[in-house]
XYZ file of C-alpha atoms in Angstrom:
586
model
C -21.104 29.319 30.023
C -20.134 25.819 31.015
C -18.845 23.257 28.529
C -21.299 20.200 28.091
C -19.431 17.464 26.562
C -19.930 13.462 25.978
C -17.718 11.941 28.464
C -17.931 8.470 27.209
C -17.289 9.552 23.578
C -16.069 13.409 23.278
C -14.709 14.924 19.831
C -16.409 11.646 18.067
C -15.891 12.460 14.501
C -13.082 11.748 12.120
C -10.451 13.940 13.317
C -9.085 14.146 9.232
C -11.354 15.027 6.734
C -8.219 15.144 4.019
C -7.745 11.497 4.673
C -10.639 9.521 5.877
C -11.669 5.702 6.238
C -14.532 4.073 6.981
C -13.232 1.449 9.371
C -12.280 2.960 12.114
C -12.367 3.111 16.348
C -12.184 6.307 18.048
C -10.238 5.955 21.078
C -11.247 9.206 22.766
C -12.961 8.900 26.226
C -11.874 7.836 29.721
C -8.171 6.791 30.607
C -5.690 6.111 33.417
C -3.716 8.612 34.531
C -1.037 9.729 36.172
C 1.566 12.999 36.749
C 5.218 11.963 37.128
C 6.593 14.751 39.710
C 9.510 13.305 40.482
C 10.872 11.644 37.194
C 11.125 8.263 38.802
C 8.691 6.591 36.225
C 10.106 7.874 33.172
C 13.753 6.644 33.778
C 15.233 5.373 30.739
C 17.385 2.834 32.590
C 14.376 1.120 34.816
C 10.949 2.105 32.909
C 8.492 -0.371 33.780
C 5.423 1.448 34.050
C 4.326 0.894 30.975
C 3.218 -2.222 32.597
C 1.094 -0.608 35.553
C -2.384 1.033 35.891
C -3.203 4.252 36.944
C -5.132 5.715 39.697
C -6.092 8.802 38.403
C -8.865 9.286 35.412
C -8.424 11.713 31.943
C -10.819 12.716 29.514
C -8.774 12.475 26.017
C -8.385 14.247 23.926
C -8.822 16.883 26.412
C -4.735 18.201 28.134
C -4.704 17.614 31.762
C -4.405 21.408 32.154
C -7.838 22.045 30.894
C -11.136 21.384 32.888
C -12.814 19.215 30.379
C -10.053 16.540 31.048
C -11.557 16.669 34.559
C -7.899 16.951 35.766
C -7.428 20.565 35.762
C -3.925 20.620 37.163
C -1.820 24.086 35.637
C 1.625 23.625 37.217
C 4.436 22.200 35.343
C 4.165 18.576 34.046
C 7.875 17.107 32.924
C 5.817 13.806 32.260
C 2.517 12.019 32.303
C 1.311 8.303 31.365
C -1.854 7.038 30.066
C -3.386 3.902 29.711
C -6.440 1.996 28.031
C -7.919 -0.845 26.859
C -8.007 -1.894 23.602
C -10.987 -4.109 21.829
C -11.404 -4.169 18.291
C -14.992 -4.482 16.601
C -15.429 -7.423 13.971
C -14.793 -5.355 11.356
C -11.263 -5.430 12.164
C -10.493 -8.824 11.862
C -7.651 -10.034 9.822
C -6.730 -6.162 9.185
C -3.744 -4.575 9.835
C -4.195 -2.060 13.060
C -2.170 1.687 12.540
C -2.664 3.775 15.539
C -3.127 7.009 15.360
C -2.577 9.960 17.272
C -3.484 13.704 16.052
C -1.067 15.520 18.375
C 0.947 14.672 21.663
C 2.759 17.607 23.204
C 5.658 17.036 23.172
C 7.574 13.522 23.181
C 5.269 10.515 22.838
C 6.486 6.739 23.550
C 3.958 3.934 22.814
C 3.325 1.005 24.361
C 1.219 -1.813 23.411
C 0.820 -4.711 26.024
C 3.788 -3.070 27.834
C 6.045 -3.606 24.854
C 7.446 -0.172 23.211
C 6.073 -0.239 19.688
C 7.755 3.730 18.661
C 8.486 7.078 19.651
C 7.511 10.593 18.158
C 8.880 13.834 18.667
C 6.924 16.745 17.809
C 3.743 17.985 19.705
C 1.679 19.743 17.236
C 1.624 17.036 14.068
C 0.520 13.489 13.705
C 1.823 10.219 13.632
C 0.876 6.426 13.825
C 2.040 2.785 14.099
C 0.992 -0.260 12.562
C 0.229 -2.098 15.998
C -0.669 -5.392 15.137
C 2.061 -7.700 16.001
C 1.593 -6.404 18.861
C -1.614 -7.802 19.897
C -2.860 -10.760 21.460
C -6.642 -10.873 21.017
C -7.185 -11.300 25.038
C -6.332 -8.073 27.455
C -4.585 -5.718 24.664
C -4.002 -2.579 26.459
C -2.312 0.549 25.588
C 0.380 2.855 27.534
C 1.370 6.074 26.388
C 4.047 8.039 28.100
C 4.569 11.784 27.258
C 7.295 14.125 27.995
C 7.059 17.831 27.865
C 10.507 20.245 29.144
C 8.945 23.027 27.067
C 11.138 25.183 28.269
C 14.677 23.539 27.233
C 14.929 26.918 24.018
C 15.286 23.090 21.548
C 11.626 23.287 20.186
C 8.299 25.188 19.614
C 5.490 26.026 22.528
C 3.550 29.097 20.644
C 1.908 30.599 23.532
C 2.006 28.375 26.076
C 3.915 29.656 29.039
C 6.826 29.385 30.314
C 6.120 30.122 33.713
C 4.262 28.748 36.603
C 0.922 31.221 35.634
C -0.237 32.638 32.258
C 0.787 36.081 31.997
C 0.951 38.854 29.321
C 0.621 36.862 26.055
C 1.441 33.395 27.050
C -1.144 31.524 28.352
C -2.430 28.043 29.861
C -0.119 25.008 28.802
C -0.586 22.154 27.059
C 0.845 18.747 28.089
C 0.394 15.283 26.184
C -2.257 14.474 24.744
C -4.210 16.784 22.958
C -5.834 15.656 19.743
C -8.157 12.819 19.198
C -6.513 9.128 19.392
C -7.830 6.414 16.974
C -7.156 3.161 15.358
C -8.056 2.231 11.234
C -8.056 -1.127 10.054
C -6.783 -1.759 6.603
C -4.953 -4.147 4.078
C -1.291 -4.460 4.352
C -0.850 -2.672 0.972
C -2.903 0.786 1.317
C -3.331 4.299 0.251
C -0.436 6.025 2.710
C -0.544 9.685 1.383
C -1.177 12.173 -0.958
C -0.404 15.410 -2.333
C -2.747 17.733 -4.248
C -2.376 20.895 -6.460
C -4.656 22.566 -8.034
C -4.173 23.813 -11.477
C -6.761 25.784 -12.890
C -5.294 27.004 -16.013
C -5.598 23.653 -17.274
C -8.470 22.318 -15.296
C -7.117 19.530 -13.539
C -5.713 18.312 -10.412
C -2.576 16.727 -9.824
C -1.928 13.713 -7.833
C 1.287 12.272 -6.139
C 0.022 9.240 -4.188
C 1.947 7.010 -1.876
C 1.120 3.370 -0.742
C 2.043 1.332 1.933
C 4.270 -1.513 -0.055
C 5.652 -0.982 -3.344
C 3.190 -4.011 -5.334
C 1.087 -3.902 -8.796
C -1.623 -2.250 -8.045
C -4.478 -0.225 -9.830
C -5.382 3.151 -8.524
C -9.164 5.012 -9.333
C -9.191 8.660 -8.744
C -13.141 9.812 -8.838
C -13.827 13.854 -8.418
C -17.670 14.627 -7.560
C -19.172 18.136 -7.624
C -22.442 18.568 -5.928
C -23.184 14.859 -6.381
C -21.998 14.712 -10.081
C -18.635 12.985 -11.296
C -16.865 15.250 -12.762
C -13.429 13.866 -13.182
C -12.280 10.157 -13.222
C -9.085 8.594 -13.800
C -7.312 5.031 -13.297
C -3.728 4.316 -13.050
C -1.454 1.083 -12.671
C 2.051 1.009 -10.749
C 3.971 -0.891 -8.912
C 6.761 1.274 -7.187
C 4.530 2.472 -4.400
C 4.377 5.753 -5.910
C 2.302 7.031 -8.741
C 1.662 11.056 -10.500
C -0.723 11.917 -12.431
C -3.093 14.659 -13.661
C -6.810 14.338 -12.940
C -8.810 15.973 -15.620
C -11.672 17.784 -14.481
C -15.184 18.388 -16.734
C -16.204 21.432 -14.695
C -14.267 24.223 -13.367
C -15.510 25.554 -9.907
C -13.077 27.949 -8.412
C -12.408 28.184 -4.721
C -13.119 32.056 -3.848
C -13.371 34.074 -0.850
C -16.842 33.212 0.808
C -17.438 30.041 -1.709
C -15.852 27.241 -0.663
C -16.575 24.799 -3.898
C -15.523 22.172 -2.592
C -14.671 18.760 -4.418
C -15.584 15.676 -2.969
C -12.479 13.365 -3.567
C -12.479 9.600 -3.877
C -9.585 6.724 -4.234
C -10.076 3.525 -4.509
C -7.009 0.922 -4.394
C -7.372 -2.640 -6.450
C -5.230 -5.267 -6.531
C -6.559 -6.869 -9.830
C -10.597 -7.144 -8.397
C -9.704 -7.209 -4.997
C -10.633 -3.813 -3.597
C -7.608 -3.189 -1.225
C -8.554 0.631 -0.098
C -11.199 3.398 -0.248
C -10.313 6.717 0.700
C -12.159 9.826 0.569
C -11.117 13.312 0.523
C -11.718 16.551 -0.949
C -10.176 19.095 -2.456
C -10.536 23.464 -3.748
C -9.090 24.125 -7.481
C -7.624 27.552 -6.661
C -4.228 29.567 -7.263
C -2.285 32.412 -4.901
C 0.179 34.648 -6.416
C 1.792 38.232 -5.087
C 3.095 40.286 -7.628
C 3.680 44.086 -8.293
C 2.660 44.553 -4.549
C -0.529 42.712 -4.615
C -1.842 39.540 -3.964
C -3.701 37.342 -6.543
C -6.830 34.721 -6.049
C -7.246 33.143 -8.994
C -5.589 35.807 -10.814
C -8.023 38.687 -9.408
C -5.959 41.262 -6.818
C -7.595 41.226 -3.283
C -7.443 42.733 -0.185
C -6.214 40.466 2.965
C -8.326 41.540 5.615
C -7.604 39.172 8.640
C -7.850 38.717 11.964
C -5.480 36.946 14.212
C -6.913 33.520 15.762
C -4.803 31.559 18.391
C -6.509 29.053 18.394
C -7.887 28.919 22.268
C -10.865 27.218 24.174
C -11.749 28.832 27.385
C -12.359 24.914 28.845
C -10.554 23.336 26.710
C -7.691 25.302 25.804
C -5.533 23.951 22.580
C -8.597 21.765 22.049
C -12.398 22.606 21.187
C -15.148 21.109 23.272
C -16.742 19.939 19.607
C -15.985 21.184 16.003
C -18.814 23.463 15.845
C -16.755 25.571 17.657
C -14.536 26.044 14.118
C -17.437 26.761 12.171
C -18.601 28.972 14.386
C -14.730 30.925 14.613
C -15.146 31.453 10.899
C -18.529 32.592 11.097
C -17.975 35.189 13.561
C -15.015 36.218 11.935
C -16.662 37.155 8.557
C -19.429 38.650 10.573
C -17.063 41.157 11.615
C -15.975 41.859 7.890
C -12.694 39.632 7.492
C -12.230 37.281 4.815
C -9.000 35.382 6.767
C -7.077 34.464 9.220
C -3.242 34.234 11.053
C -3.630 30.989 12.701
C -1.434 32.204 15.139
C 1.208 30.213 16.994
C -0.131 26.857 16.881
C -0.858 24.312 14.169
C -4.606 24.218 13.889
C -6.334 21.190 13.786
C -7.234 19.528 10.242
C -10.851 20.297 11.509
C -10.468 23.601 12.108
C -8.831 24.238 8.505
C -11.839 22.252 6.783
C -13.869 25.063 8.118
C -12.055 27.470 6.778
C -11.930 25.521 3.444
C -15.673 24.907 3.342
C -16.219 28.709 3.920
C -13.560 30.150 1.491
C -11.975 31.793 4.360
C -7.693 32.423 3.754
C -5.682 31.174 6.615
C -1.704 32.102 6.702
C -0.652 28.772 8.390
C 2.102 29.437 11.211
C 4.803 27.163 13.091
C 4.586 27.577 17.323
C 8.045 29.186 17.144
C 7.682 30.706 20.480
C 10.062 29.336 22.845
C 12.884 28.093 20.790
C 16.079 29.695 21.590
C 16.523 32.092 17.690
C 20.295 32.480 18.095
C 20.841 28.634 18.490
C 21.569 27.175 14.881
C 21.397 23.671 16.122
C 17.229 24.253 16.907
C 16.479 23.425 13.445
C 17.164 19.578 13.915
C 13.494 19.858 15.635
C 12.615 22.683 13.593
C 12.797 21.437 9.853
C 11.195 17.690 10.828
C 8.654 19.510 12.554
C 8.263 22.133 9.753
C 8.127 18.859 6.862
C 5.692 17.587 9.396
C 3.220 21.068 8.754
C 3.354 20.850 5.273
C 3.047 17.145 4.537
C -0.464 17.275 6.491
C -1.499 20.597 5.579
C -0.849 20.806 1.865
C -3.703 20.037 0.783
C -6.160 22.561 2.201
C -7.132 25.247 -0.517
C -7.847 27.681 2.799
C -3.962 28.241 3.436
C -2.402 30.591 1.072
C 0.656 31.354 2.648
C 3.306 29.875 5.157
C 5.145 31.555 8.385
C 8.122 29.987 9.722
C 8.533 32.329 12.532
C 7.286 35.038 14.359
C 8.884 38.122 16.087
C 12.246 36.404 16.759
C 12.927 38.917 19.271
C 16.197 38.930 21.134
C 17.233 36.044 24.014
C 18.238 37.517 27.279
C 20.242 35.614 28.774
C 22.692 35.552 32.048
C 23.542 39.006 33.535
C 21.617 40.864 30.447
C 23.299 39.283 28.097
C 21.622 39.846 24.631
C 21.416 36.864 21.897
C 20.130 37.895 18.574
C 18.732 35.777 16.269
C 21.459 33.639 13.624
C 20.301 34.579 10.346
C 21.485 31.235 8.707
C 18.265 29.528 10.929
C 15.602 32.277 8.818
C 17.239 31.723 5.447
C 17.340 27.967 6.048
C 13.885 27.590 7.099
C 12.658 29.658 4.070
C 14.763 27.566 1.387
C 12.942 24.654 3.157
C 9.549 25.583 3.082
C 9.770 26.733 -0.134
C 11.487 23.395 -1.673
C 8.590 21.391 -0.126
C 5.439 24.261 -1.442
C 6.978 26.745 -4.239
C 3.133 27.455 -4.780
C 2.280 30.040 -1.872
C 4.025 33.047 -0.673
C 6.688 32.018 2.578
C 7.459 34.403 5.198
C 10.675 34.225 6.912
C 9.768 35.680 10.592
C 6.320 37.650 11.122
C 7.241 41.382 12.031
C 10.767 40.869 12.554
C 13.802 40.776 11.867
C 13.228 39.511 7.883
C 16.022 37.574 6.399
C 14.670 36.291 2.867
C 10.723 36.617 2.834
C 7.991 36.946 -0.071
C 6.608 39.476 1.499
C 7.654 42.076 3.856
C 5.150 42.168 6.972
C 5.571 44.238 9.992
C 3.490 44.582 13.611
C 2.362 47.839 14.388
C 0.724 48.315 17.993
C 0.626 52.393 17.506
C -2.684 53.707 19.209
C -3.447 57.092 18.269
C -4.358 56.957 14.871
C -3.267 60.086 13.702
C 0.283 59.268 14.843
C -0.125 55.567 13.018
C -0.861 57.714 9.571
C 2.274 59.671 10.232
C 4.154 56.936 10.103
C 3.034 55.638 6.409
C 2.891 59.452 4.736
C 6.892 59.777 6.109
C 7.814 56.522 4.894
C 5.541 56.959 1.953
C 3.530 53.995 2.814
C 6.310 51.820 3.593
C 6.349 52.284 7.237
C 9.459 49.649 8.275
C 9.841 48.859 12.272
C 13.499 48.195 13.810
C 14.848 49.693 10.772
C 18.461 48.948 11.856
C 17.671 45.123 12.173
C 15.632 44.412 8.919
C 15.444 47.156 5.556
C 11.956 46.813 3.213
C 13.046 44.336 0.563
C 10.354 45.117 -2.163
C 8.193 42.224 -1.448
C 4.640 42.920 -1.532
C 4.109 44.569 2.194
C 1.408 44.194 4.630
C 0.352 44.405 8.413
C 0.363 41.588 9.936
C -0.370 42.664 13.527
C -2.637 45.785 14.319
C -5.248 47.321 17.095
C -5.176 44.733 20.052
C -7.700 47.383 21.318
C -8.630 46.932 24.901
C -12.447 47.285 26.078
C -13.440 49.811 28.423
C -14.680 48.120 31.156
C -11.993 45.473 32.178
C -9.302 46.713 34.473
C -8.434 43.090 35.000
C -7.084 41.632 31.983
C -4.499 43.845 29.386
C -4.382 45.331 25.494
C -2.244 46.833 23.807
C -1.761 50.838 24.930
C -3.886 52.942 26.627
C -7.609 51.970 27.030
C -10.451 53.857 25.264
C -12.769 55.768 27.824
C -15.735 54.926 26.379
C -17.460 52.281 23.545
C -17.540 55.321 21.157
C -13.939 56.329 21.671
C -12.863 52.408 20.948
C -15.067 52.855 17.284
C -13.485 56.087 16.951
C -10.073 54.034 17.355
C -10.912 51.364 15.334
C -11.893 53.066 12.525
C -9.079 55.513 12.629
C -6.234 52.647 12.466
C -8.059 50.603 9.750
C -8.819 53.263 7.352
C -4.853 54.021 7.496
C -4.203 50.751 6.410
C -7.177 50.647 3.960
C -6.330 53.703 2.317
C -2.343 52.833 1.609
C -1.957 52.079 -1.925
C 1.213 49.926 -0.647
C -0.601 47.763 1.546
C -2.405 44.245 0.254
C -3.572 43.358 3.539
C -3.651 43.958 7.731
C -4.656 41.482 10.183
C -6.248 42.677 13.599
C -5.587 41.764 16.723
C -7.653 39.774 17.548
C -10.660 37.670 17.290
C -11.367 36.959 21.401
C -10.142 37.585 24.366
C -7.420 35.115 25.440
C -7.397 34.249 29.255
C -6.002 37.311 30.441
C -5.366 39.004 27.048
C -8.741 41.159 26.657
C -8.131 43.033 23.251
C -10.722 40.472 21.446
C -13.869 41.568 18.957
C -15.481 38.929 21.346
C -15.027 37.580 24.878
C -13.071 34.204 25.333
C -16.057 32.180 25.592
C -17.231 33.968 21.824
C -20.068 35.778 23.208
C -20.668 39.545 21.779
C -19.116 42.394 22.715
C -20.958 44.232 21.160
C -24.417 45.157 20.171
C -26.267 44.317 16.299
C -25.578 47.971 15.331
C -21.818 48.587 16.869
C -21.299 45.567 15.272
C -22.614 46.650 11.892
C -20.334 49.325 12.111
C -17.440 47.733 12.848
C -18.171 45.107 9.444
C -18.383 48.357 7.510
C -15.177 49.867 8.379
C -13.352 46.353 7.592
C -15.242 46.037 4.452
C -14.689 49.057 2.833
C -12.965 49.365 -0.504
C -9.031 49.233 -0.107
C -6.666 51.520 -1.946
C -5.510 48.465 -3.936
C -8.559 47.575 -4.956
C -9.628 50.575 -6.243
């Protein structure tokens, strides 16, 4: 199935629901281009480039790697420059222009008119600059260079790989830009950002809200519900910074399959001058684990996820439109799950709206894959990058829990050499997460080797099911992996990785173990290794492996392009197995 996209305006809607204006140019579309092989144009000491055009064309937000850039081009890419014109609509006069960018893997520098307006490190998170002085008015153009050594150990890739081909579970890279690029025009003094928690014990939201300059101002917080005000509040400050609680007349809990979801205003006033309007939304919802279970809104459930990377067969990091998140969800709960592990990649805000607007749990994950564990000096990337996560990704009532890492398996290095990970980095990372979100559960490293976690996850890629029960009625129900690298801690315990059961049918691509003879004996399989999971008392949740196929990785409930695998009534029976009544919630 061939992707059909807009050339001249692909991925046109507001890339951030949490955080949206109503002034605003989409920059997405055709670019200059260019690959720097031989590292000539991105010299530090003679960089003038910024100044030149480019033969080549790109399709942004679209990586050159993937076809819908209409580059294509797989092999390594140290650097690559873009450039575009820049023309601003009336609407933007006399405003202040920030830039935007969604994500640039990895390095960014910006250029506006040839000058170099910033720098950002960090290729899965935004960031912007207030471009106006800048500008001219006559032949504004824009340069953006982007560097990406992903394989220096310093910072994050997830799965991209780090050789020449995908292979195993690393797959198609990722270079520069990757998210869409836009511009908003606003007053100098602004709405900057803001930080919501629900509190449903008391029925009311509370606000931390940042502006741009540190000026009296008044501040109007306005909560709707299904067109209705339910919740309105005005403030005055003039620190830049304001708290405060938003009381709310109705109480409409965000639950599993009910998204309830709060339409969110704020509008900024410097005495009647109407500086701002933001609009947002919000889910009033609350996540606990305790006594080996995990609470919604103070009722135990059963996690039942399903791990997502995140992939487009055309697109790769980046989907062709944002149906395609909707549609993830959907075919997700079609299959019985109520979540996700967005696995080894920061989602985009998109994609996590759809998961909001669906009541759908997401553990959110940092693209730890690639970073050198043993190396304690990796967290000067690591903790910016992880602040970065959580200051965009707060918000969204989907995300119940945070993973720092993920199977921080040992570095081989020269002559066999063995480097295991430095505990400090696990127990670091945890203390940080936490000090930023002490609302939701933090895990340490997915699978292993735990450090300091709130709950004790392991990956279990066992096949034959009978041997998989074994393993819990020895351990009674505590099955622990590697137990001479991590020892079951008490924390709530789960499965976090499961199944990766490969089709009969496609010698060509790989899953985990040996492949079922036949559709019946995959069911068979299936069913065996989820009923284990369902059945232990000390379990709150598993997460399957995984959603689709993955380029070469064919263990998927649905091929990479999300067509079925299987037909109305295997598929029926697969929702009933996942569906069934767990142990815990018996």
């Amino acid at each position: 199935m061939e992707e059909k996209i807009n050339i001249s305006m692909p991925r046109p809607e507001f890339p951030d629901p949490q955080l949206r204006r109503e002034n605003w140019l989409n920059l997405n579309g055709e670019w200059e281009f260019e690959i720097d092989f031989t590292g000539e144009k991105n010299s530090y000491s003679e960089r003038t480039f910024q100044f030149e055009h480019f033969d080549k064309k790109i399709i942004v937000p679209f990586a050159p790697e993937s076809e819908l850039s209409g580059v294509g081009y797989k092999g390594f890419m140290d650097a690559v420059w873009y450039r575009r014109d820049l023309d601003f609509p009336k609407s933007f006069d006399g405003k202040r222009k920030i830039l935007h960018f969604g994500a640039v893997d990895h390095r960014a520098y910006v250029y506006v008119n040839g000058k170099f307006v910033g720098m950002h490190a960090g290729g899965y998170w935004p960031f912007s600059f207030d471009i106006t002085d800048y500008l001219t008015g006559e032949g504004d153009y824009l340069t953006v260079l982007a560097e990406d050594d992903m394989r220096n150990g310093k910072y994050g890739a997830g799965k991209q790989s780090p050789t020449t081909n995908s292979r195993g579970c690393h797959y198609t890279r990722t270079t520069g830009i990757w998210q869409t690029v836009w511009v908003e025009a606003v007053e100098a003094q602004h709405v900057d950002f803001f930080r919501l928690t629900p509190v449903i014990e008391r029925s009311v939201l509370a606000v931390e809200l940042n502006t741009s300059r540190a000026e009296d101002v008044t501040l109007t917080a306005t909560a709707g519900f299904d067109g209705k005000i339910v919740g309105e509040k005005t403030v005055s400050f003039c620190c830049g910074h304001v708290a405060f609680d938003l009381e709310l007349s109705e109480l409409h809990l965000w639950d599993l399959g009910q998204g309830n979801l709060y339409d969110l205003k704020f509008t900024l006033k410097s005495g009647e001058t109407t500086l701002d309007e933001v609009y947002s939304y919000f889910g009033m919802r609350s996540v606990a684990l305790r006594d080996g279970k995990f609470y919604l809104n103070g009722r135990s459930v059963f996690g039942r996820f399903v791990l997502d990377q995140g992939f487009y067969r055309d697109g790769i990091y980046t989907a062709p439109d944002t149906s395609r998140f909707d549609e993830d969800v959907r075919l997700s709960m079609e299959m019985g799950f109520n979540g996700a592990r967005f696995h080894e990649k920061v989602f985009e805000p998109l994609a996590l709206y759809a998961a909001d607007k669906a009541g759908y749990m997401v553990w959110d994950e940092y693209p730890d894959w690639n970073i050198h564990v043993d190396d304690f000096t990796c967290l000067e990337e690591i903790i910016p990058d992880w602040l970065s996560e959580i200051r965009r990704d707060y918000n969204h009532p989907s995300i119940i829990g945070w993973c720092c890492l993920n199977e921080t398996w040992d570095r081989i290095g020269a002559e066999g050499r063995r480097f295991q990970q430095d505990n400090r980095m696990l127990d670091v990372l945890y203390r940080v997460v936490k000090s930023q979100d002490n609302m939701r559960p933090v895990i340490d490293t997915s699978g292993n080797f735990h450090v300091v976690t709130d709950t004790f996850d392991i990956h279990c890629y066992e096949q034959d099911p009978g041997k998989f029960k074994k393993y819990y009625e020895e351990a009674d129900g505590l099955y622990v992996n590697f137990p001479d690298r991590q020892k079951y801690n008490g924390t709530p315990y789960w499965v976090s990785e499961y199944g990766g059961i490969k089709m009969p049918g496609d010698e060509a691509g790989w899953g985990y173990g040996n492949t079922p003879k036949n559709r019946e004996e995959f069911l068979s399989r299936y069913k065996g290794l989820t009923d284990v999971l369902l059945d232990n008392p000390k379990c709150w949740a598993l997460c399957y492996t995984q959603l689709y196929d993955v380029e070469q990785e064919v263990n998927g409930l649905y091929f990479y392009d999300r067509s079925d695998k299987f037909t109305a009534e295997e598929k029926k029976f697969l929702r009933a197995v996942m569906e069934r009544k767990a142990a815990v919630e018996k």
